Short mmCIF file of C-alpha atoms and ligand atoms in Angstrom, two decimals:
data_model
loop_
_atom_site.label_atom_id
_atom_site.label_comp_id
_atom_site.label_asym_id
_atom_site.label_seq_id
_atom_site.Cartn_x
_atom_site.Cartn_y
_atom_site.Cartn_z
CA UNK A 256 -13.18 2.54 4.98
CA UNK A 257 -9.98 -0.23 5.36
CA UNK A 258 -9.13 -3.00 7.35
CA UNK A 259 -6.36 -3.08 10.15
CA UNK A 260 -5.27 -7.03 10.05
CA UNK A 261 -2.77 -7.33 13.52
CA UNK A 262 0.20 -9.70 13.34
CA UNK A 263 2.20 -10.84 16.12
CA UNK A 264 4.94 -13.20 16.28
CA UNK A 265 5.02 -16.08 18.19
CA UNK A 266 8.34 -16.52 18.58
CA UNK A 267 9.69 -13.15 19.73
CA UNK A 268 5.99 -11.58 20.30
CA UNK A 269 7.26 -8.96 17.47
CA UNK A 270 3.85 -6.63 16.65
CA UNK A 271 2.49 -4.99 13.53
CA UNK A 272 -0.35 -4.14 11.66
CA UNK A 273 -1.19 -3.54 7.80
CA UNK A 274 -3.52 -1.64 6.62
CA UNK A 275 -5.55 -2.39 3.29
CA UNK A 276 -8.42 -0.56 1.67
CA UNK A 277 -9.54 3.03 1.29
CA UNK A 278 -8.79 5.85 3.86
CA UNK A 279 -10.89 9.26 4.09
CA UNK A 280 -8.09 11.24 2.38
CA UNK A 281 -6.67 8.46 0.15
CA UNK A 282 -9.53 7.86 -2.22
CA UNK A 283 -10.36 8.08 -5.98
CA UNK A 284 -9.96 11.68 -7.28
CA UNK A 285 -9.41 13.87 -10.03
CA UNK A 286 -5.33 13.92 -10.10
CA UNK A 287 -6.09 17.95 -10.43
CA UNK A 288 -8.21 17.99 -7.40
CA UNK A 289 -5.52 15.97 -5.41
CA UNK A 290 -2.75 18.55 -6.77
CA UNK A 291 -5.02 21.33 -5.70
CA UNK A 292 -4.51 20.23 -1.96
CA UNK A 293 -2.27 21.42 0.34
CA UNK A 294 -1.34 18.03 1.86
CA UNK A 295 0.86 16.13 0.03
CA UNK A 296 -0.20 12.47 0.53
CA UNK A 297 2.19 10.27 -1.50
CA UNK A 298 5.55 9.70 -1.73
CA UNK A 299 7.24 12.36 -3.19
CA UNK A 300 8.43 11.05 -6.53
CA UNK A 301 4.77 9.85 -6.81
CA UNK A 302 3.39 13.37 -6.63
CA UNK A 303 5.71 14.61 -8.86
CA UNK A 304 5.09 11.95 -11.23
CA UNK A 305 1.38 13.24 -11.26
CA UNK A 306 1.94 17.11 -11.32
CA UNK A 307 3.88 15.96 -14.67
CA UNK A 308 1.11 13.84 -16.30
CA UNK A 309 -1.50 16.55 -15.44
CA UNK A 310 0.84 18.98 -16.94
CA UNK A 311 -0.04 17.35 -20.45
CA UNK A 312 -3.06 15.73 -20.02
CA UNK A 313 -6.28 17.24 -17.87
CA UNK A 314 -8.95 14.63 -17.72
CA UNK A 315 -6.45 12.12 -15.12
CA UNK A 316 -8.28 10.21 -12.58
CA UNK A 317 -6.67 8.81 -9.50
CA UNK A 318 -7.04 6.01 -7.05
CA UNK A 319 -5.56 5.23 -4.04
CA UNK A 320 -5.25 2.80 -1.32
CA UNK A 321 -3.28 0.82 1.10
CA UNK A 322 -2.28 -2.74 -0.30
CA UNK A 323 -0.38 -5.63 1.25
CA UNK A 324 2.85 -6.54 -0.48
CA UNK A 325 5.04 -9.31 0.35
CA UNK A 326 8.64 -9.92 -0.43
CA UNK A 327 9.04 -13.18 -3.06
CA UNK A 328 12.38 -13.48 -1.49
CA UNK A 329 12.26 -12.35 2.29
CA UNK A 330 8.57 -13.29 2.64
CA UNK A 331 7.90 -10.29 4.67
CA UNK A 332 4.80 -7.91 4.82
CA UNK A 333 4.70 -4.02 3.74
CA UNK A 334 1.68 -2.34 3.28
CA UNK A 335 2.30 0.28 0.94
CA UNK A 336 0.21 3.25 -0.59
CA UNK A 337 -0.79 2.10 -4.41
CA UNK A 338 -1.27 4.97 -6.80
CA UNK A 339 -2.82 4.38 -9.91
CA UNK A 340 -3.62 6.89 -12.66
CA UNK A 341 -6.19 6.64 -15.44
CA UNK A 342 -6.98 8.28 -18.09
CA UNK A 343 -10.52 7.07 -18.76
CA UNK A 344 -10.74 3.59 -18.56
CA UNK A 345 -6.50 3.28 -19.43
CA UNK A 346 -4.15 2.99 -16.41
CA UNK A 347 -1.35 5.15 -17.34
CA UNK A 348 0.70 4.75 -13.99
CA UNK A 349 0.62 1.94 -11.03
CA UNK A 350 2.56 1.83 -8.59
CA UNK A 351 5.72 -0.73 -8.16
CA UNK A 352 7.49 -1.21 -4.73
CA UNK A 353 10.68 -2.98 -4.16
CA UNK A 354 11.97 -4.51 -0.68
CA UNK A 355 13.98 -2.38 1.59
CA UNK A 356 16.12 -5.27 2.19
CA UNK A 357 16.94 -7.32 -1.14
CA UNK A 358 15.81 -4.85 -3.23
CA UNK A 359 13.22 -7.55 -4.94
CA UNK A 360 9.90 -6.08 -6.63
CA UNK A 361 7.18 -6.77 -3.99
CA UNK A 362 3.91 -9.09 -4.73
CA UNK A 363 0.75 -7.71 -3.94
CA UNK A 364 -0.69 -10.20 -1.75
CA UNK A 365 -4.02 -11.19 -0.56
CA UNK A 366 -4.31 -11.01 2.89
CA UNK A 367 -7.58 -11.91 3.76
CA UNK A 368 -6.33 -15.83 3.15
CA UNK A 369 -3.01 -14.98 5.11
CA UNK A 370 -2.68 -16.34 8.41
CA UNK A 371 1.45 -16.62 8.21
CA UNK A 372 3.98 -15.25 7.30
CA UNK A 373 7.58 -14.45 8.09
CA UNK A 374 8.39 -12.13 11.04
CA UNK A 375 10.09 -9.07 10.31
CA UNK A 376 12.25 -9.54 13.48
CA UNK A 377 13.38 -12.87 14.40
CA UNK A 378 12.18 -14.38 10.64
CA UNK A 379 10.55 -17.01 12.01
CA UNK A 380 7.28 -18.49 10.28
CA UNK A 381 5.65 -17.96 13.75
CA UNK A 382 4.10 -14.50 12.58
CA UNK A 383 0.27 -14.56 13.01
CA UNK A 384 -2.29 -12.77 12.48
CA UNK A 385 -4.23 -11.88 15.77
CA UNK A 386 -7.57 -10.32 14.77
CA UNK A 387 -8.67 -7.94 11.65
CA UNK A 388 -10.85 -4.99 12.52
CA UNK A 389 -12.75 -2.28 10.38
CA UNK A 390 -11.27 0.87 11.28
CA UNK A 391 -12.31 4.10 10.01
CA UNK A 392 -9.31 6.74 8.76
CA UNK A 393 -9.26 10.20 8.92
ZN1 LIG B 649 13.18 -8.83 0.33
ZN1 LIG B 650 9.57 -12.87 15.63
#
């Protein structure tokens, strides 16, 4: 189960929506179970990143979701796919996104309190969020 949270800009009426929280598919696994499918979910660095953790060690967990980034420098929203790996109670691996623009690590951000941000069209502050619905991924 995750949230949709819609955007749209007031200024050039630019749309988008983010996603945050758990999918059907992108949930907390074994990293072996997740290797054993078909599908490959994740970026592909990412997955082969975890085919060469569970190639030494056999007892990694995963967990996955969407997250909201934003850009310290551009101020504008990604959401993004964050992989992180355990092994037991130690994260061994998190994810780490950088801007597509400026090239600046991205800040997870908590989106439930944002209600602006930049747009990614006009950049603008005029970028709002509509509504936020519960949406159910398959
Ligand atoms: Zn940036
Ligand atoms: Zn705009």
């Amino acid at each position: 189960m995750g949230h949709a949270y819609f955007y749209r800009c007031e200024h050039c009426g630019f749309e988008q929506s983010f996603n945050e929280g758990h999918g059907f598919l992108i949930h907390s696994q074994p990293v072996k179970a997740y290797l054993s499918q078909k599908k490959k979910l994740f970026h592909y660095k990412t997955h082969n990143l975890l085919k060469q953790l569970a190639s030494k060690n056999n007892n990694l967990y995963l967990k996955a979701g969407f997250q909201v980034y934003k850009c310290p420098k551009c101020k504008v929203l990604h959401d993004k796919i964050e992989v992180v790996v355990f092994d037991d109670e130690k994260i061994i691996h998190k994810s780490s996104f950088r801007c597509n623009k400026c090239k600046t690590r991205l800040k997870l951000t908590n989106i439930h309190r944002l209600k602006n941000a930049i747009c990614p069209s006009c950049h603008h502050k005029t970028f709002r969020r509509v509504t936020s619905a519960q949406q159910l991924w398959s």
